[in-house]
N, CA and C atoms as an extended XYZ file, in Angstrom:
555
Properties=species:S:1:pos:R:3:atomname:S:1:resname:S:1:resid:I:1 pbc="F F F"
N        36.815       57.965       -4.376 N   UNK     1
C        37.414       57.295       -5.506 CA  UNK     1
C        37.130       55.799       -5.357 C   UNK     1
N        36.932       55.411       -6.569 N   UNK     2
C        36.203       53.968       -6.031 CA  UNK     2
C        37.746       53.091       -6.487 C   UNK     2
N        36.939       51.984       -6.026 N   UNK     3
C        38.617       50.631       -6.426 CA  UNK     3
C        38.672       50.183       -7.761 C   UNK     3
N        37.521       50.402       -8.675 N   UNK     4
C        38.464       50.459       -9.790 CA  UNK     4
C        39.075       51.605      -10.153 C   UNK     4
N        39.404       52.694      -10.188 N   UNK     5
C        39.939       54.210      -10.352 CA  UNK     5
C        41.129       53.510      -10.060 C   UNK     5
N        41.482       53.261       -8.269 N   UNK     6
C        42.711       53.332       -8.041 CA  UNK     6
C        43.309       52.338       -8.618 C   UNK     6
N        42.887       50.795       -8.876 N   UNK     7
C        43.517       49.934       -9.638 CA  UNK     7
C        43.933       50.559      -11.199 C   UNK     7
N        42.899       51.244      -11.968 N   UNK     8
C        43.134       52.173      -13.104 CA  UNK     8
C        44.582       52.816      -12.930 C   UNK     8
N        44.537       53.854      -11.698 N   UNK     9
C        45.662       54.539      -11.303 CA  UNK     9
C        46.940       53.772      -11.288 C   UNK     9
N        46.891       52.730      -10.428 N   UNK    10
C        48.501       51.951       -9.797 CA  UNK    10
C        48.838       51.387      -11.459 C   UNK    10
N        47.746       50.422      -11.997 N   UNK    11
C        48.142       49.985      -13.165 CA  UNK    11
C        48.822       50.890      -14.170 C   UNK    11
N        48.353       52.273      -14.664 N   UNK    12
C        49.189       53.184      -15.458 CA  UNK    12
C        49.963       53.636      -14.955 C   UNK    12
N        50.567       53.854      -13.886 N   UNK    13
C        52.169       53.901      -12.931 CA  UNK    13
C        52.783       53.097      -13.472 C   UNK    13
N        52.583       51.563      -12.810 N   UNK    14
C        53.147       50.619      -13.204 CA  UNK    14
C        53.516       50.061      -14.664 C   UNK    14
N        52.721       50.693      -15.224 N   UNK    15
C        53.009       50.510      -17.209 CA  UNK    15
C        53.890       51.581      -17.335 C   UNK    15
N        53.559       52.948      -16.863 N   UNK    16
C        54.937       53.968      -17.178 CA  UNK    16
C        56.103       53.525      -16.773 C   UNK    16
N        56.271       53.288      -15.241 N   UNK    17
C        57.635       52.586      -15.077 CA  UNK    17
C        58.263       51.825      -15.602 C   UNK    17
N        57.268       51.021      -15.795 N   UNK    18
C        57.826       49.980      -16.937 CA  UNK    18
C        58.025       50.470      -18.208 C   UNK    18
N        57.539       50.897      -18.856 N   UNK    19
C        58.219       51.319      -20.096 CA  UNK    19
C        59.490       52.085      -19.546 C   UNK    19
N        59.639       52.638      -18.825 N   UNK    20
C        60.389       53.563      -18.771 CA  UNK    20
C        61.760       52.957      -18.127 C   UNK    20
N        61.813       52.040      -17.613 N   UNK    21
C        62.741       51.128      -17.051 CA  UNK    21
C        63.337       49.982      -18.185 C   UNK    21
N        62.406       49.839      -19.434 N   UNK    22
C        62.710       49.346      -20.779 CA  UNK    22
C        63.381       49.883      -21.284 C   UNK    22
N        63.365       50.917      -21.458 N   UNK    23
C        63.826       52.349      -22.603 CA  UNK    23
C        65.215       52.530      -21.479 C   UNK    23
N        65.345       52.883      -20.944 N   UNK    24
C        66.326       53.067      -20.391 CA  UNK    24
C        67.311       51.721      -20.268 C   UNK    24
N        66.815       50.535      -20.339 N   UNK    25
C        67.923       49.117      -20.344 CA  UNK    25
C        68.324       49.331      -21.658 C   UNK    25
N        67.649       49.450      -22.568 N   UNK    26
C        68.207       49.929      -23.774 CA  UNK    26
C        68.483       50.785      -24.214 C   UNK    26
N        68.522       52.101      -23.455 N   UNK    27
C        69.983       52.846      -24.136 CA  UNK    27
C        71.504       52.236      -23.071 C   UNK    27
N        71.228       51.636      -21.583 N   UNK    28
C        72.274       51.132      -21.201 CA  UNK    28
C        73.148       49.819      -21.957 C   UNK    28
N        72.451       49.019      -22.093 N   UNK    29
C        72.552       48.131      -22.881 CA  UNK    29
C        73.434       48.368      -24.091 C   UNK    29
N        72.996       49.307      -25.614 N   UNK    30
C        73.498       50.259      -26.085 CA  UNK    30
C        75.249       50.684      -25.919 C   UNK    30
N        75.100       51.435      -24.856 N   UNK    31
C        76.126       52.077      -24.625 CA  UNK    31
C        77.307       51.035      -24.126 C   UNK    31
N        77.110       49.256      -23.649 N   UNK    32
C        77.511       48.655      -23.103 CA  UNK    32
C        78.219       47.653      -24.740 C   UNK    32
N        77.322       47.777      -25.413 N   UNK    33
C        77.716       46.985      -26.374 CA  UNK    33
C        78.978       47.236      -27.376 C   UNK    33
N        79.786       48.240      -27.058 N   UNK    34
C        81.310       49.029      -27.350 CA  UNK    34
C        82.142       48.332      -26.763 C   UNK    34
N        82.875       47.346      -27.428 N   UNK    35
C        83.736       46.809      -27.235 CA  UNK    35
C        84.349       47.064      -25.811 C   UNK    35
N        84.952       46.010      -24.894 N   UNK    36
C        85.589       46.518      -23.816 CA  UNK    36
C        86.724       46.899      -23.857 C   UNK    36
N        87.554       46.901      -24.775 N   UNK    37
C        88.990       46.902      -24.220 CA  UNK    37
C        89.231       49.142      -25.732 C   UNK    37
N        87.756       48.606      -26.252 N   UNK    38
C        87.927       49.823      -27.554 CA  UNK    38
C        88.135       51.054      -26.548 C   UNK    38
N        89.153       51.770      -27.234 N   UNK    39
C        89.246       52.698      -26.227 CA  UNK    39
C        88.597       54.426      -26.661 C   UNK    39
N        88.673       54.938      -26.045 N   UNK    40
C        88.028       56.340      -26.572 CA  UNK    40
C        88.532       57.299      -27.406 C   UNK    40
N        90.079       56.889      -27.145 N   UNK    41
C        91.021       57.382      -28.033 CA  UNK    41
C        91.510       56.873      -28.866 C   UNK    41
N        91.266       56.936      -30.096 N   UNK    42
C        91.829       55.886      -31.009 CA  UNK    42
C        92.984       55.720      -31.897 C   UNK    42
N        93.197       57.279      -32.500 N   UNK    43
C        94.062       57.911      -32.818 CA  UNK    43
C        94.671       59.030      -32.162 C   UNK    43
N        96.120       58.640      -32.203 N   UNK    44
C        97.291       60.030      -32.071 CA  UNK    44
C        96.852       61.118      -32.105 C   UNK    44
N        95.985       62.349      -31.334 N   UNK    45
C        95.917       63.026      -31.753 CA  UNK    45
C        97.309       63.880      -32.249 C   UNK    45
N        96.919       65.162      -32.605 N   UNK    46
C        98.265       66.549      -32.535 CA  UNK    46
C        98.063       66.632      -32.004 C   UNK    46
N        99.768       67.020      -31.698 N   UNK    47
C       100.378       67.465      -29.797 CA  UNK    47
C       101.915       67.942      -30.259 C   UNK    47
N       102.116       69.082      -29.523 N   UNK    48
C       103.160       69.835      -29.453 CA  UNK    48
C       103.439       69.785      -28.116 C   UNK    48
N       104.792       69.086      -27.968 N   UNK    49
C       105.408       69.276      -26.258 CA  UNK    49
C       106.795       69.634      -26.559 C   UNK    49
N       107.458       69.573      -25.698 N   UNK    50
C       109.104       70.077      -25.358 CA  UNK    50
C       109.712       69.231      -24.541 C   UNK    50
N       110.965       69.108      -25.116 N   UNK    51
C       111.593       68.275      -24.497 CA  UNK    51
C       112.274       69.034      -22.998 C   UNK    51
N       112.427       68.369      -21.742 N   UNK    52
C       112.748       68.958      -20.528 CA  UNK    52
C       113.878       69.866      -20.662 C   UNK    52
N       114.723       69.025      -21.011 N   UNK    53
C       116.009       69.049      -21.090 CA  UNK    53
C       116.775       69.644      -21.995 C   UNK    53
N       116.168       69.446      -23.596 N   UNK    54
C       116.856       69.533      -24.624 CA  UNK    54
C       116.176       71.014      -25.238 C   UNK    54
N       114.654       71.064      -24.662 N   UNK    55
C       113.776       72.062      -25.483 CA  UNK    55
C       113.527       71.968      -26.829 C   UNK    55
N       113.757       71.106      -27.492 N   UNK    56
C       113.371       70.774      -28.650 CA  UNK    56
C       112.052       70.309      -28.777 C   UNK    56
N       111.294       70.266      -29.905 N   UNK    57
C       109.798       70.386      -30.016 CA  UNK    57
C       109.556       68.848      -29.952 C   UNK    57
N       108.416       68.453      -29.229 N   UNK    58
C       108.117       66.946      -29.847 CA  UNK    58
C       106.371       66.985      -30.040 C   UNK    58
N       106.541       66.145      -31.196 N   UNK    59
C       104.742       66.020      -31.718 CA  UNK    59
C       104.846       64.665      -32.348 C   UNK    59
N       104.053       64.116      -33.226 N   UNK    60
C       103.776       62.911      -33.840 CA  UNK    60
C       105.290       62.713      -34.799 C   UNK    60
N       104.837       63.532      -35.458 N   UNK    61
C       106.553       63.213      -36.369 CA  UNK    61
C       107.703       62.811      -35.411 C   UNK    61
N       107.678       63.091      -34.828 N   UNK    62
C       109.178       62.745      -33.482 CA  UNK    62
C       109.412       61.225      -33.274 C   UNK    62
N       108.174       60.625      -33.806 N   UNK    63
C       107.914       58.862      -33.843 CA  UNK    63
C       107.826       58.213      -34.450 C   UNK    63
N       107.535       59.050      -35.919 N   UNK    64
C       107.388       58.427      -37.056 CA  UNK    64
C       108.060       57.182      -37.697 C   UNK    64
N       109.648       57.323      -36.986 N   UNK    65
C       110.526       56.116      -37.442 CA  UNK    65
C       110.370       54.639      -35.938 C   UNK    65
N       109.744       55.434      -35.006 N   UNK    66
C       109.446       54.240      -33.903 CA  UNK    66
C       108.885       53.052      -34.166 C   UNK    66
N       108.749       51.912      -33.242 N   UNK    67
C       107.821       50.643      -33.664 CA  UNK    67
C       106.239       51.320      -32.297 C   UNK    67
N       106.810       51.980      -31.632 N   UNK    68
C       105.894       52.577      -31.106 CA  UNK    68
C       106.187       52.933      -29.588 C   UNK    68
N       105.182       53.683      -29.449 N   UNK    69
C       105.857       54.694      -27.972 CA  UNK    69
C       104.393       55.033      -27.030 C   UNK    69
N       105.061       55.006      -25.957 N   UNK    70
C       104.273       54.898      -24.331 CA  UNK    70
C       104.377       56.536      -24.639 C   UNK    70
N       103.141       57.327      -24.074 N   UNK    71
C       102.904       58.441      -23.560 CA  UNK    71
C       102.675       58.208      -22.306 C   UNK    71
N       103.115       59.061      -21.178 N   UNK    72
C       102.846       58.412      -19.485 CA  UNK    72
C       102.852       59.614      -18.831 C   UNK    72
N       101.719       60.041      -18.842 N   UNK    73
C       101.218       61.126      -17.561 CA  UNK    73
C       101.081       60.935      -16.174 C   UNK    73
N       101.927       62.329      -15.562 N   UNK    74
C       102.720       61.620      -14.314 CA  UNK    74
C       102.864       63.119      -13.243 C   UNK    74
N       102.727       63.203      -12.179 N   UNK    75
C       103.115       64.393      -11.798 CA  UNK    75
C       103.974       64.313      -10.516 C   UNK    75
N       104.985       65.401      -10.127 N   UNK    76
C       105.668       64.973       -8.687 CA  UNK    76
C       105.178       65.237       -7.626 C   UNK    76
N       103.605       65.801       -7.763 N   UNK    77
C       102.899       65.776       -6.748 CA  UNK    77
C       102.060       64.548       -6.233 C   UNK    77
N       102.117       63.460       -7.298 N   UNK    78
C       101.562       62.692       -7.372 CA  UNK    78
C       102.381       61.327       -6.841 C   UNK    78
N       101.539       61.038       -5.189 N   UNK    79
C       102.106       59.746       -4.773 CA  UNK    79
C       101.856       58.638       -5.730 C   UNK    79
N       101.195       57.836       -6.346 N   UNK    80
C       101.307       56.957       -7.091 CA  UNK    80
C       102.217       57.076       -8.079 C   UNK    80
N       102.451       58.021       -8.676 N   UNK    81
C       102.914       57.948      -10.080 CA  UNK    81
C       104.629       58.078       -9.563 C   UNK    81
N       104.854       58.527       -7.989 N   UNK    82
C       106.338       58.588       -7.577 CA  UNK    82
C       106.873       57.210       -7.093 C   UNK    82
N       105.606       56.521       -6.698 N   UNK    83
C       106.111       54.993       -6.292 CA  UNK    83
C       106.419       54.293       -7.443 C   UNK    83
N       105.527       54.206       -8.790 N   UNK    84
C       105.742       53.899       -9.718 CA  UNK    84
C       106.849       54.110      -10.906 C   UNK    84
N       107.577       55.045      -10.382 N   UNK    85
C       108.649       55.858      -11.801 CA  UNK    85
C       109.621       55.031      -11.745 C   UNK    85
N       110.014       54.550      -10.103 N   UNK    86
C       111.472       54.054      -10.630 CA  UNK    86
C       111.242       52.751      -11.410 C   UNK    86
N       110.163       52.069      -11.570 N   UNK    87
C       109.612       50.556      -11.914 CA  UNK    87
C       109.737       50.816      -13.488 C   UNK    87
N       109.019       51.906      -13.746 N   UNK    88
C       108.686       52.516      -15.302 CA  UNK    88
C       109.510       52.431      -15.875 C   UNK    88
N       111.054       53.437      -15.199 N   UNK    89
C       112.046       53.839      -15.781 CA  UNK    89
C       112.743       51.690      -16.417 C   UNK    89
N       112.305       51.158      -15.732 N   UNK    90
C       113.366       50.121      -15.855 CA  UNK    90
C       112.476       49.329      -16.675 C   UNK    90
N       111.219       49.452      -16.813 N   UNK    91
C       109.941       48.832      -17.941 CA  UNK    91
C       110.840       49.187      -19.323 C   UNK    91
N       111.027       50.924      -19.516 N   UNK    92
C       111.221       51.617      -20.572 CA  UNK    92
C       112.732       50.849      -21.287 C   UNK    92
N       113.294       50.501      -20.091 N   UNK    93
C       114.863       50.037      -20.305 CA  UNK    93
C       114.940       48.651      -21.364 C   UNK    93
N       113.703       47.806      -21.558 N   UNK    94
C       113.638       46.629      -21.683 CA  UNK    94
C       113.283       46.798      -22.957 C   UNK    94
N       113.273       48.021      -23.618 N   UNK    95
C       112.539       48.386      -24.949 CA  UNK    95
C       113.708       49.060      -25.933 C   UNK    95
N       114.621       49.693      -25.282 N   UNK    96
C       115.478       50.274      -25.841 CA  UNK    96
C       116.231       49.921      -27.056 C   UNK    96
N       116.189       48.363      -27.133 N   UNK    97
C       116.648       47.785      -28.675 CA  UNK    97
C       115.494       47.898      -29.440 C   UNK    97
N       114.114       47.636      -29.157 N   UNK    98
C       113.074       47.386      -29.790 CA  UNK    98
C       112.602       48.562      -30.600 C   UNK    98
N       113.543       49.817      -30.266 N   UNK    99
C       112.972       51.018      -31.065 CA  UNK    99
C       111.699       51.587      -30.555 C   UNK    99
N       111.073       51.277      -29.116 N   UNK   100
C       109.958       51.673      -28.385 CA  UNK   100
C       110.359       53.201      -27.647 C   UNK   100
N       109.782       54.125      -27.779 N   UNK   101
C       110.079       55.367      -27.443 CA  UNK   101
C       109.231       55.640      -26.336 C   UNK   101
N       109.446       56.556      -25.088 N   UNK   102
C       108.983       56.423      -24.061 CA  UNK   102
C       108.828       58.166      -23.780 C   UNK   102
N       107.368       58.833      -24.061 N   UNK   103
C       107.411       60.241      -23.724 CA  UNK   103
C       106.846       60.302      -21.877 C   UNK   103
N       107.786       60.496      -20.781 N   UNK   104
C       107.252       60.908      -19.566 CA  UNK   104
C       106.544       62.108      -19.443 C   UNK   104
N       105.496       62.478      -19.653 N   UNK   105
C       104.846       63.869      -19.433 CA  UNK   105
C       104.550       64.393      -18.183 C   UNK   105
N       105.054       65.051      -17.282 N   UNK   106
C       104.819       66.019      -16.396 CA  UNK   106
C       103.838       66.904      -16.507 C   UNK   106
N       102.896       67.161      -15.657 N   UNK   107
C       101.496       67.584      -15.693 CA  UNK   107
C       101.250       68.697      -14.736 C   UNK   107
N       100.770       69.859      -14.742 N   UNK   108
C       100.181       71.004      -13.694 CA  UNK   108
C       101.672       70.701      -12.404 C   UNK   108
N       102.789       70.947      -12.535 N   UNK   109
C       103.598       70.756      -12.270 CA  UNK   109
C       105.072       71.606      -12.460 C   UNK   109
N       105.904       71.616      -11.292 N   UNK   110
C       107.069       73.614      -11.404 CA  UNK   110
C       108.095       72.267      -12.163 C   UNK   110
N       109.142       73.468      -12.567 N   UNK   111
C       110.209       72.429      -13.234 CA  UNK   111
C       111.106       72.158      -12.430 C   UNK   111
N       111.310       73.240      -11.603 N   UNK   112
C       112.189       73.166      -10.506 CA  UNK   112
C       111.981       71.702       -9.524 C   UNK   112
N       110.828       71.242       -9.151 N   UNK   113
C       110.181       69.780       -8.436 CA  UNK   113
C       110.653       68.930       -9.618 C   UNK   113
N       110.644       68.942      -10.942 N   UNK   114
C       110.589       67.917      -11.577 CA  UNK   114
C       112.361       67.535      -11.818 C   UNK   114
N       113.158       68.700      -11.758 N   UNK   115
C       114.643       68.360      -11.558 CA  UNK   115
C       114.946       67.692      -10.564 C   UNK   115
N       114.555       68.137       -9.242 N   UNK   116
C       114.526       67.415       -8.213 CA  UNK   116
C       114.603       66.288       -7.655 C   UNK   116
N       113.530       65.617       -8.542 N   UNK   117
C       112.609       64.579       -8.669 CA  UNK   117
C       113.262       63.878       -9.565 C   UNK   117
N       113.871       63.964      -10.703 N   UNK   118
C       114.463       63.452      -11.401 CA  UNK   118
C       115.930       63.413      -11.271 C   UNK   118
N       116.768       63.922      -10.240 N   UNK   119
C       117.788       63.797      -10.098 CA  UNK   119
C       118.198       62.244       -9.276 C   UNK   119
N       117.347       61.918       -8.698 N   UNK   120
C       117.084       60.484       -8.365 CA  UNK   120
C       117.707       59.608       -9.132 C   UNK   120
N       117.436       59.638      -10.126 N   UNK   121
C       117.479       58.210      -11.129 CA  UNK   121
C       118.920       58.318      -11.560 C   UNK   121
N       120.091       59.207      -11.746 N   UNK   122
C       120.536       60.028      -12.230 CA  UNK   122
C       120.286       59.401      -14.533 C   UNK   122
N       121.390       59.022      -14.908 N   UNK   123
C       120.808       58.519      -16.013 CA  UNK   123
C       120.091       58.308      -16.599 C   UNK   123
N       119.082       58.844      -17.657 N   UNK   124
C       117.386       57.566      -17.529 CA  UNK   124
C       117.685       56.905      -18.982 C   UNK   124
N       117.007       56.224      -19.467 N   UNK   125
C       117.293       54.965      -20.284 CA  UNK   125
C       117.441       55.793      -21.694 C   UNK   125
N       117.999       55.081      -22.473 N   UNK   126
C       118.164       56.125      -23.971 CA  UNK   126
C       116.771       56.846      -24.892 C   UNK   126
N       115.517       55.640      -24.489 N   UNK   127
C       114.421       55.896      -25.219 CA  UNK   127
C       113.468       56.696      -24.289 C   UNK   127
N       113.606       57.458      -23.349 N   UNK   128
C       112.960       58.019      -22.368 CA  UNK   128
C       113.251       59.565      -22.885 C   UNK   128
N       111.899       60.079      -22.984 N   UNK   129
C       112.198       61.531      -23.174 CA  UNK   129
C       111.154       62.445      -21.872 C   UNK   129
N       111.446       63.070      -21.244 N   UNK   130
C       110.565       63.933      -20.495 CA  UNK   130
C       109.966       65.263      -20.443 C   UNK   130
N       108.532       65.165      -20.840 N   UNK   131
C       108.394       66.517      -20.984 CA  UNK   131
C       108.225       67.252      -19.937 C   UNK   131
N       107.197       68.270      -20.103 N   UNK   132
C       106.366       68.847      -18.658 CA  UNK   132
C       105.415       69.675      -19.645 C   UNK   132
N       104.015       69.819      -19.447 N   UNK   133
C       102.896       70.030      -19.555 CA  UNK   133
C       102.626       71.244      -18.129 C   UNK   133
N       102.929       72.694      -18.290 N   UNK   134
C       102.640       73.104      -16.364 CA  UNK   134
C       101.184       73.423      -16.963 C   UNK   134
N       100.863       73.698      -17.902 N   UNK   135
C        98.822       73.919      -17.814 CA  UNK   135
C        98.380       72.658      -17.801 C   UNK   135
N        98.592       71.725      -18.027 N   UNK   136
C        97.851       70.130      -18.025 CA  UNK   136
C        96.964       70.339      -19.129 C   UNK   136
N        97.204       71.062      -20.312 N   UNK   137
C        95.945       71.170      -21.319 CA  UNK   137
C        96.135       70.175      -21.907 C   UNK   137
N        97.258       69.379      -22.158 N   UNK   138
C        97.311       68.189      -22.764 CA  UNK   138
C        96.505       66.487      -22.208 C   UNK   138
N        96.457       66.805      -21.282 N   UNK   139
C        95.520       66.071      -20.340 CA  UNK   139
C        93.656       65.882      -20.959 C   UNK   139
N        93.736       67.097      -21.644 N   UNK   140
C        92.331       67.075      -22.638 CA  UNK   140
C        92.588       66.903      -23.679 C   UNK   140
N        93.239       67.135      -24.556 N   UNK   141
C        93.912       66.528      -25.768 CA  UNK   141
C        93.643       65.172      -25.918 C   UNK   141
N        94.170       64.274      -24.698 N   UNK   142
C        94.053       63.025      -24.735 CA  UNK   142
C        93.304       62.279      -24.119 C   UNK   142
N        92.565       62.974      -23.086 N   UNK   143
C        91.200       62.301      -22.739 CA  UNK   143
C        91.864       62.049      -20.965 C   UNK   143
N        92.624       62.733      -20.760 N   UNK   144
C        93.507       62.108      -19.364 CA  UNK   144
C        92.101       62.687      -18.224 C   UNK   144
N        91.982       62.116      -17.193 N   UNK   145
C        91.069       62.528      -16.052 CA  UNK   145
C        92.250       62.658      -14.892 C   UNK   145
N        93.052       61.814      -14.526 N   UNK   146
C        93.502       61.716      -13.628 CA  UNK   146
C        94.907       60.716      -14.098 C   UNK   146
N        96.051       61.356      -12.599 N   UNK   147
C        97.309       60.301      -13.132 CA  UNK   147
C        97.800       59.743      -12.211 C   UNK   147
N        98.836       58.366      -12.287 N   UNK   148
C        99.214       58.520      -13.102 CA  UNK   148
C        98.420       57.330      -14.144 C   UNK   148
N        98.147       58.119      -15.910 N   UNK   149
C        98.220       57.187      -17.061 CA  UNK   149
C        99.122       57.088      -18.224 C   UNK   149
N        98.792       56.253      -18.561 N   UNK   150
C        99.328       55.553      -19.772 CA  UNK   150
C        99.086       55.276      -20.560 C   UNK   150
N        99.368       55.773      -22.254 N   UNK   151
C        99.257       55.181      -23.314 CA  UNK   151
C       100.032       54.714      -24.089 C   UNK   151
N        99.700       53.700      -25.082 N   UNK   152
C       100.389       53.194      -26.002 CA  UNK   152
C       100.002       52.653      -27.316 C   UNK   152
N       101.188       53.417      -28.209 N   UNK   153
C       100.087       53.828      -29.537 CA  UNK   153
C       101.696       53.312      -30.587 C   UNK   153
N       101.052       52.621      -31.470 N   UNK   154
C       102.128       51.969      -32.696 CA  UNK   154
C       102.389       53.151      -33.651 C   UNK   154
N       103.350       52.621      -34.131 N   UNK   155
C       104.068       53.531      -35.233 CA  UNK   155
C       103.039       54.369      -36.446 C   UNK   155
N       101.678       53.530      -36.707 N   UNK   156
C       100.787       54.831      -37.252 CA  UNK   156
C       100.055       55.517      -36.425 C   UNK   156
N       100.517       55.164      -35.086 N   UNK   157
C        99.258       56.013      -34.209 CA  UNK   157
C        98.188       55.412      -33.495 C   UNK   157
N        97.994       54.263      -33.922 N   UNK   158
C        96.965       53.923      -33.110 CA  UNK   158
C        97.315       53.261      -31.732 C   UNK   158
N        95.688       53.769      -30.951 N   UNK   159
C        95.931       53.471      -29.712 CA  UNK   159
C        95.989       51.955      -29.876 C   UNK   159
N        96.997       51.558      -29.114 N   UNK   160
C        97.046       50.201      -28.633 CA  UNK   160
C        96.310       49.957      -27.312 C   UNK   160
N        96.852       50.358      -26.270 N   UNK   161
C        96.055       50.402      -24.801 CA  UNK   161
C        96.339       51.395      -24.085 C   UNK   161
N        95.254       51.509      -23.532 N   UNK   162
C        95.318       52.297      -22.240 CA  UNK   162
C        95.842       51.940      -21.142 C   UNK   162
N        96.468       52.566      -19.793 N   UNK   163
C        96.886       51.926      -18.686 CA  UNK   163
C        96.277       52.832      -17.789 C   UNK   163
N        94.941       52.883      -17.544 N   UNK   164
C        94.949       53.856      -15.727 CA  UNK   164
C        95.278       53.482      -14.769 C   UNK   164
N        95.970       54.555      -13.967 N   UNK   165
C        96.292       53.885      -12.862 CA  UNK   165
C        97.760       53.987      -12.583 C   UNK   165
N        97.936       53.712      -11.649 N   UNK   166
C        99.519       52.708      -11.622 CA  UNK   166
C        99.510       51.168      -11.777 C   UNK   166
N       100.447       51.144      -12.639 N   UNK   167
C       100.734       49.543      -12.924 CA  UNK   167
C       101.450       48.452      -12.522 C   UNK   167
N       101.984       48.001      -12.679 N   UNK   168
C       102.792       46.772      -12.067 CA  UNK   168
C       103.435       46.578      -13.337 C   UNK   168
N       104.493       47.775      -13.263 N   UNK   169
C       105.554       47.300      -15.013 CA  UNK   169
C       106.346       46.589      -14.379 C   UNK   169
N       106.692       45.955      -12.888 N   UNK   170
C       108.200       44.894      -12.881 CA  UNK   170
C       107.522       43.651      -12.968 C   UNK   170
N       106.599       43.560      -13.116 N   UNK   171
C       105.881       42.138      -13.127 CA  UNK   171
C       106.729       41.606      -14.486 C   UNK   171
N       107.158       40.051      -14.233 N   UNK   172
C       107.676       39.632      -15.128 CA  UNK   172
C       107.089       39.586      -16.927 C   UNK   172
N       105.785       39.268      -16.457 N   UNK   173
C       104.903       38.802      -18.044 CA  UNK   173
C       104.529       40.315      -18.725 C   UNK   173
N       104.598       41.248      -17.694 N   UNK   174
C       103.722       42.576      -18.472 CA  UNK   174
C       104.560       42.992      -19.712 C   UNK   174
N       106.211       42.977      -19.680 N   UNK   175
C       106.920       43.226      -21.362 CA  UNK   175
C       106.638       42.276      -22.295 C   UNK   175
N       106.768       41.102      -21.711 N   UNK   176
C       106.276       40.568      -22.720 CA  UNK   176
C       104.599       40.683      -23.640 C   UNK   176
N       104.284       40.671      -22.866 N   UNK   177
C       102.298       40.866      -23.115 CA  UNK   177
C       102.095       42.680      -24.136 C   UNK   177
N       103.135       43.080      -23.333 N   UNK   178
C       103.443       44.090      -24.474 CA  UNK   178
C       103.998       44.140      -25.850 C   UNK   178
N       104.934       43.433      -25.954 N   UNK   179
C       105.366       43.440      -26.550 CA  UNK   179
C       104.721       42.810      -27.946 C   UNK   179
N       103.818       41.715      -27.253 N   UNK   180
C       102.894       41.119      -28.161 CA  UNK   180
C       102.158       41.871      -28.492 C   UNK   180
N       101.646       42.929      -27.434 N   UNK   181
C       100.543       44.247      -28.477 CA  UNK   181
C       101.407       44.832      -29.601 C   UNK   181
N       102.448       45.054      -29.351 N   UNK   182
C       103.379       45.712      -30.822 CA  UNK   182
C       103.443       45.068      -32.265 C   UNK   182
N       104.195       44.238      -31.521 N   UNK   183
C       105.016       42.922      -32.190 CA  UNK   183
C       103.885       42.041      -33.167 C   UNK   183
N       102.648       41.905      -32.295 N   UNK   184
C       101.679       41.063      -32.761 CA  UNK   184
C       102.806       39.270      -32.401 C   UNK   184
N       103.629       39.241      -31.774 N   UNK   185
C       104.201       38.133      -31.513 CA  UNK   185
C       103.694       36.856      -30.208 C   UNK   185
C-alpha cells in the first residue's frame, strides 16, 4: 500500500469522525436547549389515591379550591426521606393559612410500617394528607425514579417545581422562595 492510499485512508476516518462528532454535538446541543428549570411534567396528571386514614378517594378535584399543593413521595424504608419528614411536617405547617395542601405519598411500602412511622409525630398539621401507594405505580404516573421527591403544582395544575432529593425545608428562605413560586410575590 503506498503513502498516498494510507494518507487517503487516515484522511476519510478522520472526515467520518468528524462528521460524526458534529452530528452528534447537535443533537446534544438540541436536547440541551430545553429550558433548565422546564420540567418533564408539566401538567397534573389523573391520579386516584386514598386517604391513609380516612379512605376517602383523592385525585385532582380534591384541590381544586387550593392555592396549591406539594405531592411528596416518600417511603419508611427510605433513610433520607425519614431524616427529612420531621423537617417537612413543620415546612407543611407554615402553609396552613395559605390554603397550600400537602399530599405525603407512601410508596412500595406495608401500612402497618407506615402507622408506626407515623405515630412519631403524633398530630400532623391540618393541610397534610397521607396516602400510601403499596404498588408504586404512581411513581410512573408522575415520572418519579427514585425518593424521596417532590412536587409542586398551583391550583390549575401546573407544575411549579420539582424537588429531588431531600431538601433542606427548615432553611429559613426556602418558604419564602416558595411561596413566591405560588404567590408570584
Amino acid at each position: 500500500m503506498s503513502i498516498s492510499s494510507k494518507v487517503l485512508i487516515i484522511s476519510l476516518v478522520l472526515g467520518a469522525t468528524l462528521a460524526y462528532s458534529l452530528f452528534e454535538k447537535r443533537q446534544f446541543s438540541e436536547m440541551m436547549n430545553v429550558a433548565e428549570d422546564a420540567p418533564v411534567l408539566r401538567e397534573l396528571p389523573d391520579f386516584k389515591l386514598t386517604n391513609f386514614y380516612t379512605k376517602e378517594e383523592i385525585s385532582k378535584e380534591t384541590f381544586k379550591d387550593s392555592n396549591a399543593f406539594f405531592l411528596h413521595f416518600w417511603g419508611t424504608w427510605c433513610a433520607p426521606c425519614e431524616a427529612e419528614f420531621p423537617e417537612f411536617l413543620k415546612f407543611a405547617k407554615k402553609f396552613e393559612s395559605d390554603n397550600v395542601q400537602f399530599i405525603l405519598l407512601a410508596v412500595n411500602d406495608d401500612n402497618g410500617k407506615i402507622r408506626k412511622f407515623l405515630k412519631r409525630f403524633g398530630e400532623l398539621p391540618s393541610n397534610v394528607i397521607i396516602s400510601h401507594d403499596k404498588s408504586g405505580d404512581s411513581m410512573n404516573l408522575f415520572g418519579t425514579v427514585k425518593v424521596p421527591e417532590t412536587y409542586l403544582f398551583d391550583k390549575a395544575g401546573k407544575n411549579l417545581k420539582k424537588f429531588i432529593g431531600p431538601q433542606s425545608w427548615e432553611m429559613e428562605a426556602f418558604a419564602p422562595r416558595v411561596k413566591r413560586l405560588i404567590f408570584g410575590q
